[in-house]
């Protein structure tokens, strides 16, 4: 069914000029997007589903629970709190499973690289040495491939470990945090095991106490954040290079009229890296020219886009909610997808054009799409086969429209190592300057904006949150589709510092960095955990992550991965605010998540639908932490001498910190 857009009148929640531009063109008139489907449904989402109280874990139901109404509990007697906690824990399990399976593939690729069975190589030897230390791998007398092989095999063993020992990477957390996790009994053991245990405990008739269910939710979230996600980030960096600041562009306008356009959509960088290598291969370039094109133009979509943007500066065409719009240009020869966040509708949209949707992973096929299995042992050959298929489509391209005006420059590539270098420079390579800037108040605190975009909300919510934060001197770290969205509105450039508050603007101007730092894909949220730990270890800002003036949000979250990410930040001590969460249909469980968790972990969840108020809540939390640290007065620009700094590093802090005890039984 076609929808009349009349200059995109129906796009009332879309502010992205390129999206509006493309959808208003004649060639897009038959394209139905997720936004259209939201409008067409004409009904509100199910109340029970959206507040967490629809139970489908057995066949006596489904049961729709109303908290406080006796006859509206589950057939088995399950309460709203049990049902909401079970559903929530299952979302954590699903999100953590996605990161974990992704990470496993990356580690298998890493091992093949170490064995010399791939076209890749061990690039970052400094990070290899760091990881060797973490895993206790002896490096003396071994070459880099031998060291990498040992690390890879030990990392893989952490996924299936059956012992009760905590996973290796947990030791990277601040000492006080590790002690807390041990005391609470939430140290993850085998990464896969924690996900399986959630599924067991939330099966009908097993764990029926919401606080106990969420202990396992917390444990599985740590297996994700400090386990699989962090392993994936670190080993991918070693193999493909740790990102460094690099200029690039974002927007649908990065497609090229004169080239074979191939969009790379999904998550696992093994495929994307191989495509990058194949796109400049002589044979492929010659074939593209023979077809009448200048060459192959790769453009990213979603987190795979972020991976190659960060490491190679490959432009990003679209975030999650633009994946259909990028096809509606009629200028894409192939959209290559692997796993996660791929809407089934891309196949339907592609039918209006000459575009092939090419699935590449046996786990993720789409009815009607072309499947070319990516062979990890012959990645370059697979990539070339995919590109040849795309090149074959170039001559079939019909009318197309590429919005040219809106392309925006971005500076990306802020790994946690880069923050060292950016702020510390060559001679002061540490987090000291960042900590000092926070202590002095030039930087008020850190705000993490992560996660998806979602048609439920207008597409400018990330922007509203980010502008409010930087205006108030909060340095923003961004990942995922949120980061792409902030790039689209010009916030990933050093020039955007002119919109920051005076303190943050001064810091940005001094080092030439943007006020919003693009830190990578969603898996790379683990970089933020390491950055937070580095700030703690540097001293002067407390002894644990929960002492830091920082707050996180995934305003327009869509994926279960965002729930797992949010939970590992909370379990690590952060304040995390989302625009909605499926927990509000249960009184005790909601209170537990939004209030009592803070007594346990020092971090907690919060919900705020209005993006401006959401940002203000983040700032209020940052200010609360500043006051607890005794650095709230320093915002009046006191110049610190060494003695004052030393005082701040110890005496300024409360011993109690933010730690409470375990939940009462
Ligand atoms: Ni993250 Fe990346 Fe985007 Fe959301 Fe999906 S692509 S892993 S889940 S939608 S940020």
XYZ file of C-alpha atoms and ligand atoms in Angstrom:
675
model
C 0.000 0.000 0.000
C 1.410 3.357 -0.980
C 1.201 6.262 1.383
C 0.719 9.791 0.181
C 3.361 11.835 1.824
C 2.547 15.252 0.338
C 6.041 16.542 0.842
C 6.320 14.141 3.740
C 3.532 15.568 5.858
C 3.332 12.198 7.533
C 6.902 12.631 8.705
C 5.918 14.879 11.575
C 8.312 13.120 13.935
C 11.214 13.121 11.506
C 13.549 16.080 11.593
C 16.433 14.666 9.537
C 16.436 16.789 6.350
C 17.869 14.010 4.169
C 15.235 11.529 5.309
C 12.441 13.997 4.600
C 14.037 14.896 1.285
C 14.351 11.291 0.070
C 10.904 10.204 1.254
C 9.241 13.155 -0.450
C 10.592 12.163 -3.874
C 8.542 10.322 -6.449
C 10.852 7.319 -6.563
C 10.123 6.673 -2.882
C 6.359 6.836 -3.209
C 5.913 3.064 -2.920
C 8.300 2.708 -0.044
C 6.715 1.990 3.306
C 8.971 2.636 6.263
C 8.756 1.706 9.936
C 7.551 5.243 10.541
C 4.633 4.661 8.149
C 3.802 1.399 9.881
C 3.731 3.134 13.263
C 1.233 5.646 11.821
C -0.783 2.960 10.002
C -1.231 0.754 13.060
C -3.420 3.450 14.534
C -3.396 1.870 17.979
C -1.426 2.223 21.132
C 1.043 -0.478 22.106
C -0.343 -3.151 24.462
C -0.423 -1.771 28.003
C 0.576 -5.080 29.594
C 3.462 -5.623 27.203
C 4.799 -2.101 27.546
C 4.637 -2.061 31.346
C 6.153 -5.529 31.704
C 3.189 -7.485 33.044
C 2.254 -9.820 30.201
C 3.403 -13.323 31.115
C 4.000 -15.854 28.336
C 6.389 -18.263 30.017
C 3.922 -21.169 30.176
C 0.829 -22.369 28.376
C -1.658 -21.757 31.187
C -1.716 -18.162 29.981
C -0.786 -15.842 28.444
C -1.630 -13.976 31.664
C -2.091 -10.252 31.778
C -1.395 -9.021 35.263
C -2.726 -5.910 37.002
C -0.734 -5.103 40.102
C -2.947 -4.849 43.168
C -5.973 -6.609 41.610
C -6.301 -10.060 43.206
C -8.069 -11.775 40.343
C -5.533 -10.372 37.860
C -2.447 -12.273 38.992
C -1.065 -15.161 36.942
C -2.903 -18.495 36.814
C 0.077 -19.935 38.731
C -0.124 -17.081 41.243
C 2.775 -15.077 39.777
C 2.604 -11.433 40.824
C 3.240 -8.361 38.702
C 6.677 -8.021 40.321
C 7.698 -11.578 39.458
C 6.405 -11.327 35.908
C 8.007 -7.939 35.198
C 11.330 -9.073 36.698
C 11.265 -12.303 34.693
C 10.544 -10.442 31.458
C 13.239 -7.922 32.220
C 15.846 -10.561 33.008
C 14.973 -12.330 29.756
C 15.566 -9.094 27.856
C 18.992 -8.860 29.509
C 19.679 -12.477 28.512
C 18.698 -11.807 24.890
C 20.767 -8.630 24.690
C 23.765 -10.255 26.350
C 23.415 -13.281 24.031
C 23.583 -11.018 20.977
C 26.789 -9.366 22.206
C 28.186 -12.717 23.253
C 27.615 -14.514 19.963
C 29.101 -11.510 18.158
C 32.117 -11.585 20.466
C 32.589 -15.321 19.967
C 32.794 -14.819 16.211
C 35.327 -12.048 16.640
C 37.500 -14.207 18.905
C 37.331 -17.120 16.477
C 38.457 -14.708 13.761
C 41.206 -13.470 16.088
C 42.430 -17.024 16.636
C 42.444 -17.717 12.890
C 44.423 -14.507 12.402
C 46.941 -15.573 15.042
C 47.292 -18.898 13.224
C 47.960 -17.070 9.965
C 44.726 -18.319 8.389
C 43.217 -14.922 7.553
C 44.222 -11.851 5.549
C 44.256 -9.826 8.789
C 47.149 -9.339 11.175
C 47.918 -8.489 14.769
C 48.124 -4.703 14.505
C 48.043 -3.202 17.984
C 50.944 -4.797 19.833
C 50.660 -2.441 22.814
C 47.113 -3.604 23.431
C 48.220 -7.195 22.866
C 50.703 -6.731 25.725
C 47.957 -5.293 27.958
C 45.688 -8.234 27.266
C 48.566 -10.687 27.820
C 48.940 -9.198 31.280
C 45.201 -9.463 31.974
C 45.179 -13.139 30.947
C 48.536 -13.934 32.588
C 50.135 -14.927 29.280
C 53.927 -15.059 29.387
C 55.313 -12.977 26.498
C 59.041 -13.553 26.869
C 60.558 -15.195 23.798
C 57.207 -15.460 21.935
C 56.198 -13.704 18.752
C 53.007 -11.674 18.536
C 51.030 -14.456 16.885
C 51.918 -16.980 19.572
C 50.868 -14.524 22.272
C 47.655 -13.720 20.410
C 46.807 -17.387 20.011
C 47.145 -18.012 23.755
C 45.045 -14.956 24.586
C 42.385 -15.940 22.049
C 42.082 -19.468 23.412
C 41.901 -18.273 27.022
C 39.287 -15.676 26.057
C 37.171 -18.293 24.310
C 37.420 -20.540 27.366
C 35.763 -17.805 29.465
C 32.574 -18.265 27.446
C 32.098 -21.908 28.323
C 33.810 -22.055 31.711
C 32.078 -24.419 34.140
C 34.107 -23.458 37.211
C 32.860 -20.993 39.788
C 35.820 -18.666 39.192
C 34.931 -15.189 37.930
C 35.610 -14.402 34.271
C 39.091 -13.021 33.633
C 38.217 -9.507 32.474
C 36.380 -8.702 35.695
C 39.707 -7.901 37.302
C 39.913 -4.771 35.142
C 37.223 -3.114 37.272
C 38.131 -0.876 40.230
C 39.151 -2.979 43.248
C 36.273 -1.700 45.368
C 33.749 -2.657 42.690
C 35.187 -6.144 42.443
C 34.874 -6.572 46.200
C 31.248 -5.466 46.061
C 30.391 -7.917 43.276
C 32.078 -10.707 45.226
C 30.147 -9.809 48.378
C 26.875 -9.758 46.472
C 27.620 -13.013 44.659
C 27.136 -11.467 41.206
C 30.567 -12.170 39.752
C 29.916 -13.841 36.411
C 31.367 -17.305 35.933
C 31.168 -18.672 32.374
C 29.712 -16.028 30.052
C 27.303 -18.426 28.331
C 26.360 -19.969 31.685
C 24.926 -16.725 33.044
C 22.626 -16.386 30.067
C 21.475 -20.002 30.348
C 20.886 -19.527 34.070
C 18.596 -16.557 33.424
C 16.540 -18.649 31.023
C 16.337 -21.427 33.610
C 15.491 -19.187 36.532
C 12.755 -17.425 34.574
C 11.167 -20.674 33.409
C 7.780 -21.341 34.967
C 8.007 -22.204 38.617
C 11.678 -21.513 39.345
C 12.839 -18.120 40.681
C 9.842 -16.197 41.974
C 11.399 -13.363 43.934
C 12.070 -10.271 41.858
C 15.149 -9.252 43.829
C 16.715 -12.660 43.410
C 15.861 -12.739 39.696
C 17.622 -9.411 39.272
C 20.738 -10.672 41.058
C 21.088 -13.051 38.128
C 20.105 -10.240 35.740
C 22.966 -8.207 37.204
C 25.387 -11.112 36.920
C 24.526 -11.788 33.277
C 24.819 -8.084 32.473
C 28.374 -8.097 33.853
C 29.157 -11.170 31.761
C 28.207 -8.999 28.802
C 29.810 -5.638 29.653
C 33.013 -6.764 31.359
C 33.046 -10.081 29.505
C 31.953 -10.607 25.957
C 31.559 -6.979 24.855
C 34.898 -5.957 26.332
C 36.657 -8.983 24.844
C 35.167 -8.211 21.469
C 36.252 -4.577 21.577
C 39.783 -5.306 22.744
C 40.553 -8.214 20.426
C 38.974 -6.424 17.461
C 41.196 -3.433 18.233
C 44.281 -5.656 18.350
C 43.373 -7.198 15.002
C 42.035 -4.219 13.075
C 43.733 -1.378 14.955
C 42.624 0.706 17.919
C 40.647 3.700 16.648
C 42.329 7.085 16.547
C 40.653 10.393 15.747
C 39.805 10.505 12.076
C 37.643 12.710 9.860
C 34.760 11.316 7.873
C 31.175 12.079 6.875
C 27.718 10.857 7.818
C 24.406 11.077 6.017
C 22.524 9.389 3.210
C 24.364 11.816 0.940
C 27.560 9.746 1.259
C 26.177 7.513 -1.519
C 27.761 8.316 -4.871
C 26.030 8.717 -8.205
C 29.051 7.493 -10.156
C 29.937 4.425 -8.059
C 28.591 1.011 -7.165
C 27.035 1.740 -3.770
C 27.210 -1.074 -1.251
C 25.818 -0.456 2.216
C 27.225 -2.624 4.995
C 24.618 -3.228 7.667
C 24.826 -5.255 10.850
C 27.406 -5.737 13.536
C 30.364 -8.025 13.066
C 33.395 -6.176 11.697
C 35.006 -9.320 10.215
C 32.726 -9.068 7.178
C 32.961 -5.282 6.939
C 36.775 -5.304 7.112
C 36.919 -7.925 4.372
C 34.600 -5.802 2.215
C 36.832 -2.767 2.791
C 39.835 -4.770 1.589
C 37.970 -6.216 -1.395
C 36.566 -2.834 -2.500
C 40.051 -1.667 -3.485
C 41.134 -4.997 -4.952
C 42.363 -4.582 -8.539
C 39.996 -7.174 -9.946
C 36.980 -5.591 -8.244
C 37.906 -2.051 -9.294
C 38.396 -3.241 -12.879
C 35.018 -4.973 -12.858
C 33.315 -1.874 -11.473
C 34.906 0.270 -14.191
C 33.865 -2.198 -16.846
C 30.304 -1.812 -15.613
C 30.580 1.961 -16.087
C 31.198 2.956 -12.469
C 34.182 4.732 -10.961
C 34.590 2.038 -8.349
C 32.869 0.564 -5.311
C 31.623 2.967 -2.657
C 31.107 1.344 0.735
C 28.829 3.092 3.204
C 27.956 1.946 6.713
C 24.584 1.374 8.320
C 24.080 0.790 12.076
C 26.938 -0.519 14.204
C 28.960 -2.220 11.475
C 29.020 1.284 10.014
C 30.390 2.596 13.295
C 33.117 -0.065 13.374
C 34.548 0.849 9.957
C 33.894 4.546 10.515
C 36.001 4.458 13.689
C 38.870 2.444 12.254
C 38.932 3.361 8.572
C 36.941 6.567 8.247
C 34.448 4.832 5.922
C 31.410 7.148 5.767
C 28.179 6.155 7.491
C 25.024 6.430 5.409
C 22.438 5.657 8.043
C 21.558 4.696 11.574
C 18.926 2.149 12.520
C 15.816 4.114 11.575
C 17.203 5.169 8.209
C 17.948 1.680 6.883
C 14.846 1.696 4.674
C 15.341 5.324 3.648
C 18.826 4.679 2.334
C 17.343 2.049 -0.012
C 14.574 4.458 -1.037
C 17.219 6.564 -2.819
C 17.264 3.907 -5.569
C 21.038 4.336 -5.617
C 22.094 1.253 -3.650
C 23.271 -1.758 -5.656
C 23.416 -4.060 -2.639
C 22.756 -3.913 1.070
C 24.995 -6.491 2.723
C 23.739 -7.598 6.133
C 24.993 -9.948 8.823
C 23.363 -10.023 12.257
C 21.236 -7.786 14.527
C 19.074 -4.712 13.960
C 18.182 -5.562 10.371
C 14.518 -4.863 9.679
C 12.836 -7.560 7.626
C 11.210 -4.751 5.649
C 14.469 -3.927 3.822
C 13.747 -6.898 1.575
C 10.294 -5.509 0.726
C 11.683 -2.019 0.077
C 14.391 -3.437 -2.174
C 11.727 -4.865 -4.504
C 10.928 -1.348 -5.736
C 14.505 -0.976 -6.952
C 17.377 -2.904 -8.508
C 18.887 -3.468 -5.044
C 19.912 -6.871 -3.727
C 19.666 -7.582 -0.030
C 22.515 -10.019 0.599
C 22.450 -11.985 3.849
C 25.813 -13.419 4.834
C 25.396 -15.234 8.137
C 23.693 -18.624 8.526
C 22.040 -17.305 11.692
C 20.250 -14.489 9.930
C 18.417 -15.114 6.682
C 15.494 -13.167 5.218
C 12.779 -14.723 3.110
C 13.366 -13.583 -0.472
C 16.878 -12.200 0.074
C 20.021 -13.498 -1.639
C 22.275 -15.508 0.669
C 26.043 -15.591 0.214
C 27.574 -17.258 3.249
C 30.570 -15.372 4.630
C 33.428 -17.828 4.935
C 35.635 -16.867 7.886
C 38.445 -18.953 6.474
C 38.298 -17.206 3.116
C 36.962 -13.736 4.003
C 38.414 -11.931 1.004
C 36.960 -14.433 -1.446
C 33.523 -14.116 0.192
C 33.741 -10.343 0.094
C 34.692 -10.347 -3.578
C 31.801 -12.649 -4.451
C 29.427 -10.229 -2.684
C 30.877 -7.181 -4.443
C 30.703 -8.876 -7.856
C 26.988 -9.415 -7.290
C 26.601 -5.714 -6.450
C 28.611 -4.616 -9.478
C 26.317 -6.726 -11.654
C 23.423 -4.529 -10.517
C 24.996 -1.184 -11.417
C 23.726 -1.129 -14.990
C 20.202 -1.931 -13.793
C 20.019 1.244 -11.712
C 16.986 3.298 -12.666
C 15.920 6.712 -11.390
C 17.632 7.607 -8.173
C 18.029 10.530 -5.832
C 20.937 11.195 -3.486
C 20.537 14.197 -1.170
C 23.782 16.097 -1.656
C 23.389 19.134 0.543
C 23.260 17.653 3.987
C 26.477 15.633 4.248
C 28.171 16.442 7.517
C 31.770 16.185 8.549
C 32.511 14.322 11.729
C 35.587 13.594 13.790
C 35.341 10.121 15.277
C 37.587 7.407 16.701
C 37.714 8.135 20.414
C 38.899 4.951 22.058
C 39.700 5.126 25.761
C 43.378 5.202 24.769
C 42.697 8.277 22.651
C 41.217 10.122 25.596
C 44.591 9.636 27.288
C 46.389 11.120 24.366
C 43.864 13.825 23.483
C 43.759 15.347 26.903
C 47.143 14.347 28.178
C 49.200 14.872 25.068
C 52.408 13.066 24.276
C 54.089 14.060 27.516
C 51.238 13.574 29.923
C 49.624 10.459 28.582
C 47.061 9.834 31.302
C 43.586 10.623 32.522
C 45.045 13.208 34.921
C 44.117 16.210 32.758
C 40.533 14.933 32.400
C 40.238 14.343 36.125
C 41.731 17.768 36.814
C 39.298 19.411 34.408
C 36.433 17.709 36.249
C 37.790 18.600 39.675
C 38.276 22.228 38.669
C 34.762 22.252 37.233
C 35.648 23.172 33.676
C 34.113 19.841 32.806
C 31.122 19.296 35.077
C 30.949 15.563 34.445
C 30.520 12.859 31.843
C 27.278 12.012 30.070
C 27.047 8.831 28.004
C 24.458 8.848 25.223
C 24.229 5.382 23.720
C 21.928 3.008 21.932
C 19.376 3.018 19.196
C 16.911 5.295 17.515
C 13.270 4.333 17.591
C 10.212 5.372 15.597
C 8.231 5.605 18.822
C 9.903 8.945 19.437
C 10.768 11.931 17.270
C 14.247 11.479 15.815
C 15.777 14.511 17.531
C 15.793 13.288 21.123
C 19.496 12.407 21.159
C 20.219 15.893 19.909
C 18.069 17.558 22.575
C 19.779 15.568 25.329
C 23.274 16.189 23.939
C 22.812 19.941 23.438
C 21.514 20.362 26.978
C 24.420 18.371 28.404
C 27.188 20.184 26.549
C 25.571 23.555 27.244
C 25.996 22.662 30.904
C 29.652 21.682 30.535
C 29.009 17.944 30.485
C 31.368 16.120 28.126
C 29.339 13.628 26.080
C 30.587 10.178 25.106
C 28.418 8.600 22.428
C 28.167 5.176 20.825
C 25.899 3.224 18.509
C 23.138 4.770 16.446
C 22.941 7.606 18.976
C 26.451 8.632 17.908
C 25.497 8.490 14.223
C 22.461 10.657 14.951
C 24.600 13.216 16.782
C 26.960 13.262 13.798
C 24.031 14.036 11.514
C 23.294 17.198 13.478
C 26.867 18.436 13.511
C 27.817 17.698 17.106
C 30.818 15.514 16.291
C 33.033 18.365 15.140
C 35.431 20.524 17.152
C 33.422 23.540 15.949
C 30.404 22.290 17.912
C 32.297 23.373 21.027
C 30.905 26.846 20.374
C 27.605 25.492 21.687
C 29.173 24.137 24.858
C 29.278 25.856 28.215
C 32.354 28.031 28.831
C 34.366 25.400 30.723
C 33.828 22.548 28.285
C 34.282 24.915 25.337
C 37.652 25.961 26.733
C 38.832 22.362 27.124
C 37.615 21.448 23.622
C 39.260 24.503 22.090
C 42.545 23.787 23.855
C 42.838 20.250 22.526
C 40.753 20.665 19.371
C 38.218 17.995 20.184
C 34.442 17.888 19.740
C 32.225 18.234 22.830
C 30.635 14.918 21.839
C 33.125 12.074 21.415
C 32.157 9.164 19.181
C 33.444 6.098 21.030
C 32.236 3.383 18.659
C 29.563 0.744 18.281
C 27.304 -0.624 20.998
C 29.775 -3.381 21.843
C 32.234 -0.537 22.418
C 30.263 0.676 25.406
C 32.841 -1.453 27.170
C 35.279 1.366 26.292
C 33.251 3.596 28.591
C 33.632 1.082 31.441
C 37.396 1.141 30.960
C 37.453 4.941 30.689
C 35.442 5.211 33.933
C 37.826 2.777 35.615
C 40.809 4.788 34.369
C 39.274 7.921 35.901
C 38.897 6.129 39.237
C 42.434 4.771 39.116
C 43.854 8.174 38.215
C 42.635 9.452 41.568
C 40.821 12.460 42.918
C 37.336 11.367 41.873
C 36.579 8.650 44.368
C 37.369 4.998 44.675
C 34.715 3.465 42.524
C 32.648 4.108 39.403
C 29.653 5.041 41.543
C 31.647 7.962 42.979
C 32.219 9.563 39.563
C 30.142 12.487 38.308
C 28.746 10.583 35.364
C 25.367 9.504 34.054
C 24.183 7.453 31.109
C 21.180 7.257 28.839
C 19.866 5.401 25.799
C 16.984 7.762 25.091
C 15.381 6.092 22.078
C 16.322 2.530 22.891
C 14.802 -0.221 20.798
C 16.896 -3.363 21.179
C 17.184 -5.800 24.087
C 20.922 -5.134 23.826
C 20.253 -1.659 25.225
C 18.622 -3.227 28.290
C 21.677 -5.426 28.868
C 23.967 -2.406 28.420
C 21.910 -0.231 30.761
C 21.970 -2.968 33.385
C 25.728 -3.495 33.224
C 26.235 0.219 33.730
C 23.864 0.204 36.707
C 25.559 -2.915 38.133
C 28.867 -1.106 37.656
C 27.614 1.873 39.681
C 26.163 4.292 37.124
C 22.926 6.260 37.093
C 21.084 5.317 33.902
C 17.932 6.994 32.610
C 15.793 5.718 29.730
C 12.658 7.259 28.248
C 10.593 4.222 29.078
C 11.118 0.774 30.549
C 8.788 -2.217 30.739
C 8.763 -2.266 34.530
C 6.158 0.321 35.458
C 3.267 -2.159 35.757
C 4.823 -3.557 38.930
C 5.092 -1.431 42.029
C 7.713 -3.215 44.118
C 9.947 -4.244 41.219
C 9.803 -0.716 39.759
C 10.751 0.785 43.124
C 13.543 -1.762 43.454
C 15.029 -0.804 40.081
C 14.573 2.951 40.434
C 15.457 3.400 44.104
C 16.717 0.389 46.028
C 19.307 -0.629 43.439
C 21.270 2.476 44.360
C 21.728 1.164 47.898
C 23.118 -2.075 46.481
C 25.206 -1.022 43.491
C 25.513 2.756 43.877
C 23.839 2.984 40.476
C 20.189 2.855 39.562
C 17.639 3.103 36.782
C 15.398 6.075 36.147
C 12.667 6.841 33.629
C 11.964 10.223 32.028
C 10.084 10.590 28.784
C 10.812 14.274 28.138
C 14.335 14.486 26.616
C 15.105 17.890 28.097
C 14.096 16.810 31.580
C 16.025 13.589 31.027
C 19.200 15.598 30.402
C 18.485 17.737 33.442
C 18.141 14.629 35.588
C 21.543 13.481 34.349
C 23.012 16.863 35.276
C 21.346 16.733 38.703
C 22.947 13.338 39.316
C 26.339 14.660 38.200
C 25.946 17.593 40.597
C 24.982 15.237 43.420
C 28.180 13.285 42.864
C 30.227 16.469 42.685
C 28.796 17.520 46.041
C 29.541 14.099 47.574
C 33.117 14.382 46.318
C 33.355 17.874 47.766
C 34.226 19.397 44.395
C 30.984 21.277 43.846
C 32.561 24.548 44.926
C 35.397 24.238 42.434
C 33.093 25.155 39.600
C 33.972 28.731 40.559
C 37.371 28.224 38.904
C 39.731 27.863 41.835
C 43.269 27.239 40.707
C 44.525 24.124 42.442
C 47.986 23.755 43.835
C 49.477 20.309 44.421
C 48.484 20.194 48.066
C 44.855 20.918 47.306
C 44.869 18.181 44.672
C 46.315 15.707 47.111
C 43.590 16.595 49.589
C 40.947 15.988 46.973
C 42.421 12.606 46.201
C 41.866 11.318 49.727
C 40.253 13.376 52.415
C 37.623 14.848 50.147
C 35.851 11.540 49.837
C 33.469 9.754 52.052
C 34.624 6.367 53.180
C 31.152 5.013 52.852
C 31.245 5.832 49.154
C 28.144 4.547 47.427
C 28.143 1.006 48.658
C 25.336 -0.504 50.538
C 24.833 -4.156 51.190
C 23.159 -6.973 49.340
C 19.368 -6.969 48.992
C 17.657 -8.295 52.068
C 16.246 -11.780 51.715
Ni 23.132 -0.883 19.333
Fe 23.983 -1.405 16.953
Fe 21.772 0.756 16.518
Fe 20.605 0.014 18.671
Fe 21.015 -1.639 16.803
S 22.671 -0.933 15.476
S 24.343 -2.556 18.597
S 21.125 -1.995 19.101
S 19.824 0.070 16.709
S 22.428 1.244 18.611
